[in-house]
Amino acid sequence: MLILALDSSASPASAALLEDGKILSEFYINTKQTHSQTLMPMAEAVLRLSAKTLDDVDCLAVSAGPGSFTGVRIGVSCVKGLAMARNIPCAGVSTLRAMAENARGMDGIVCAVMDARCGQVYNALFRVENGEIERLCADRALPISELYAECKAYGDKLLLVGDGAALCHKTFSAFGARLLQPQQQFQRASGVAIAAQEQLCAGQTVTPDALMPIYLRLPQAERELKKKQESGGR
């Protein structure tokens, strides 16, 4: 079972190749280059350096959101384009679920957070224990203050991961929340691949045309338009 996974949901971008639970190759980059410049070359590189081709791939996976609207669209579009010609099954993985893989070897409550701006974060909570990951809530967008109130009871069992982790840690550290190390903080394509493997085994893949981005709220332009319409155009 060979899975090619891509992630472009935030500033970093990555590609990884997973075969029967083993990571064969991974390419990670965090520069100011746009994902449209870097993602496909990385996908080609992990295949070539592992002596594989797209014809060998059993599943194409992508972090389908939440995250940067542009980044998520680029990642999903790349996977759809690669998959359609060969009708390869696809797995749209929650970005927050992929992040939880960074803490699989720990014990505690993983608080996966992405900065959604305006004092809000995209978030999901997971329990990690004995190498197993259990989802505790659905992906959501909520104010940091509301997340603080919910997570305070976990104390130092709370593990912060994601590009919003450092932002939350400024206040969450007051009750002992722990910030994962920099190399563990951000989502990676390897985490997407491992989460996708579970979906593949459970028969939860989709056809390329059915693969869609996951947005937890409207883009800013649409939110502003809606607000203007609700106020009567004023």
XYZ file of C-alpha atoms in Angstrom:
234
model
C 0.000 0.000 0.000
C 1.734 3.138 -1.264
C 0.426 6.589 -0.293
C 1.619 9.903 -1.710
C 0.625 12.765 0.595
C 0.810 16.536 0.201
C 0.382 19.400 2.654
C 0.146 23.096 1.788
C -2.374 24.242 4.397
C -0.087 26.849 6.036
C 3.278 28.557 5.447
C 5.296 25.302 5.244
C 4.671 22.807 2.471
C 5.645 19.156 2.283
C 5.294 15.919 0.375
C 5.764 12.390 1.694
C 5.629 8.811 0.484
C 4.398 6.092 2.843
C 4.558 2.378 2.057
C 2.897 -0.122 4.420
C 3.365 2.193 7.382
C 6.979 3.088 6.569
C 7.927 6.600 5.494
C 10.073 6.147 2.385
C 10.753 9.822 1.753
C 9.635 13.265 2.824
C 10.346 16.751 1.509
C 9.600 19.758 3.753
C 10.139 23.419 2.937
C 9.270 26.609 4.812
C 10.297 29.541 2.635
C 8.572 32.507 1.038
C 8.100 30.631 -2.227
C 4.473 30.022 -3.096
C 3.062 26.516 -2.826
C 2.220 26.593 -6.517
C 5.995 26.759 -7.122
C 7.106 24.103 -4.651
C 4.419 21.455 -4.194
C 4.589 19.570 -7.491
C 8.424 19.499 -7.618
C 8.409 18.038 -4.097
C 5.882 15.382 -5.075
C 7.987 14.444 -8.083
C 11.131 14.327 -5.920
C 9.781 11.970 -3.244
C 8.639 9.570 -5.951
C 11.847 9.737 -7.963
C 14.168 9.419 -4.953
C 12.199 6.382 -3.758
C 12.358 4.756 -7.194
C 8.575 4.914 -7.517
C 6.194 6.359 -10.084
C 2.642 7.621 -9.898
C 1.508 4.302 -11.375
C 2.698 2.605 -8.163
C 0.580 4.835 -5.898
C -2.521 3.280 -4.299
C -3.841 6.468 -2.701
C -3.239 10.203 -2.973
C -3.740 12.141 0.257
C -3.887 15.830 1.074
C -4.522 18.055 4.064
C -7.916 19.294 2.909
C -8.352 21.911 5.638
C -8.770 23.849 7.719
C -5.982 26.236 6.878
C -5.005 28.943 4.459
C -7.761 29.186 1.849
C -5.252 29.554 -0.975
C -2.915 26.876 0.368
C -5.697 24.342 0.850
C -7.036 24.972 -2.656
C -3.573 24.481 -4.160
C -3.039 21.186 -2.331
C -6.457 19.790 -3.199
C -6.138 20.905 -6.828
C -2.725 19.233 -7.171
C -4.017 15.939 -5.801
C -7.150 16.026 -7.956
C -5.039 16.692 -11.034
C -2.614 13.860 -10.283
C -5.389 11.416 -9.417
C -7.875 12.031 -12.221
C -5.761 10.741 -15.098
C -5.260 7.384 -13.366
C -8.432 7.381 -11.243
C -6.401 6.941 -8.040
C -8.457 6.940 -4.795
C -8.045 10.097 -2.705
C -8.087 10.852 1.009
C -8.906 14.335 2.245
C -7.341 14.494 5.708
C -8.165 17.033 8.393
C -5.121 19.261 8.830
C -5.703 19.209 12.599
C -5.853 15.402 12.641
C -2.584 15.245 10.726
C -0.993 17.523 13.343
C -1.917 15.089 16.108
C 0.506 12.580 14.562
C 3.356 14.798 15.781
C 2.487 13.809 19.355
C 1.606 10.138 18.851
C 4.556 9.032 21.004
C 3.456 11.198 23.944
C 0.674 10.902 26.517
C -1.732 13.787 27.072
C -4.346 15.940 25.356
C -3.244 17.302 21.997
C -4.611 20.758 21.284
C -4.092 21.269 17.546
C -4.432 24.962 16.732
C -4.049 27.034 13.590
C -4.147 30.817 13.668
C -7.414 31.900 12.038
C -6.723 35.608 12.693
C -8.990 38.097 14.491
C -8.452 36.374 17.851
C -9.736 33.032 16.564
C -8.160 29.644 15.920
C -9.039 26.496 14.042
C -8.926 23.729 16.629
C -9.505 20.096 17.486
C -8.633 18.133 20.625
C -7.221 14.599 20.696
C -6.282 12.206 23.467
C -2.949 10.434 22.913
C -2.170 7.431 25.075
C 0.020 4.373 24.537
C 0.623 5.337 20.926
C -3.084 5.653 20.111
C -4.924 8.810 19.027
C -8.565 9.427 19.975
C -10.472 12.417 18.599
C -12.326 14.339 21.349
C -14.175 16.918 19.260
C -14.890 17.923 15.686
C -12.776 20.484 13.848
C -14.025 23.971 14.681
C -13.274 27.694 14.592
C -13.560 29.499 17.923
C -12.127 32.435 19.906
C -8.861 31.808 21.753
C -10.537 32.939 24.978
C -13.207 30.258 24.610
C -10.601 27.576 23.923
C -8.643 28.721 26.993
C -11.703 28.261 29.210
C -12.305 24.779 27.821
C -8.695 23.591 28.075
C -7.809 25.024 31.482
C -8.943 21.845 33.242
C -6.338 19.763 31.393
C -3.440 21.620 33.047
C 0.014 20.371 32.091
C -1.499 17.428 30.202
C -2.297 19.817 27.353
C 0.115 19.617 24.404
C -0.008 22.541 21.967
C 0.789 21.889 18.303
C 0.274 23.929 15.138
C 1.071 27.391 13.798
C -1.252 28.820 16.462
C 0.450 26.901 19.281
C 2.934 29.630 20.251
C 0.164 32.224 20.170
C -2.000 30.184 22.554
C 0.953 29.274 24.770
C 1.341 32.943 25.757
C -1.754 32.574 27.940
C -2.214 28.805 28.207
C 1.181 28.465 29.908
C -0.470 29.976 32.992
C -2.134 26.616 33.678
C 0.863 24.530 32.585
C 0.084 23.801 28.914
C 3.149 22.544 27.078
C 4.401 23.725 23.698
C 5.805 21.059 21.402
C 9.328 21.579 20.111
C 9.703 23.617 16.886
C 10.392 20.507 14.793
C 7.127 18.992 16.065
C 4.877 22.038 15.882
C 3.848 22.176 12.252
C 1.803 19.823 10.122
C 3.762 17.577 7.801
C 2.835 15.431 4.832
C 4.033 12.342 6.731
C 1.272 12.944 9.295
C -1.222 13.351 6.459
C -0.055 10.035 4.988
C -0.361 8.140 8.278
C -3.875 9.506 8.885
C -4.804 8.685 5.282
C -3.636 5.107 5.763
C -6.332 4.694 8.431
C -8.942 6.099 6.041
C -7.785 3.806 3.256
C -7.989 0.727 5.487
C -11.466 1.791 6.616
C -12.663 2.247 3.030
C -13.104 5.999 3.525
C -11.379 7.250 0.383
C -13.165 9.226 -2.322
C -12.908 9.576 -6.087
C -10.798 12.467 -7.422
C -13.851 14.471 -8.475
C -15.403 14.090 -5.005
C -12.329 15.414 -3.177
C -13.129 18.889 -1.827
C -11.523 21.479 0.483
C -12.785 21.718 4.062
C -13.502 25.290 5.171
C -14.671 26.020 8.713
C -15.642 29.579 7.864
C -16.097 31.737 4.788
C -13.124 33.534 3.223
C -12.678 37.130 4.455
C -14.013 38.669 1.242
C -17.193 36.591 1.473
C -17.585 37.391 5.185
C -17.306 41.112 4.490
C -19.796 40.884 1.623
C -22.254 38.977 3.802
C -21.871 41.517 6.600
C -22.491 44.348 4.137
C -25.589 42.630 2.744
C -26.979 42.031 6.238
C -26.510 45.712 7.092
C -28.463 46.759 4.021
C -25.420 47.665 1.959
C -24.225 50.375 4.338
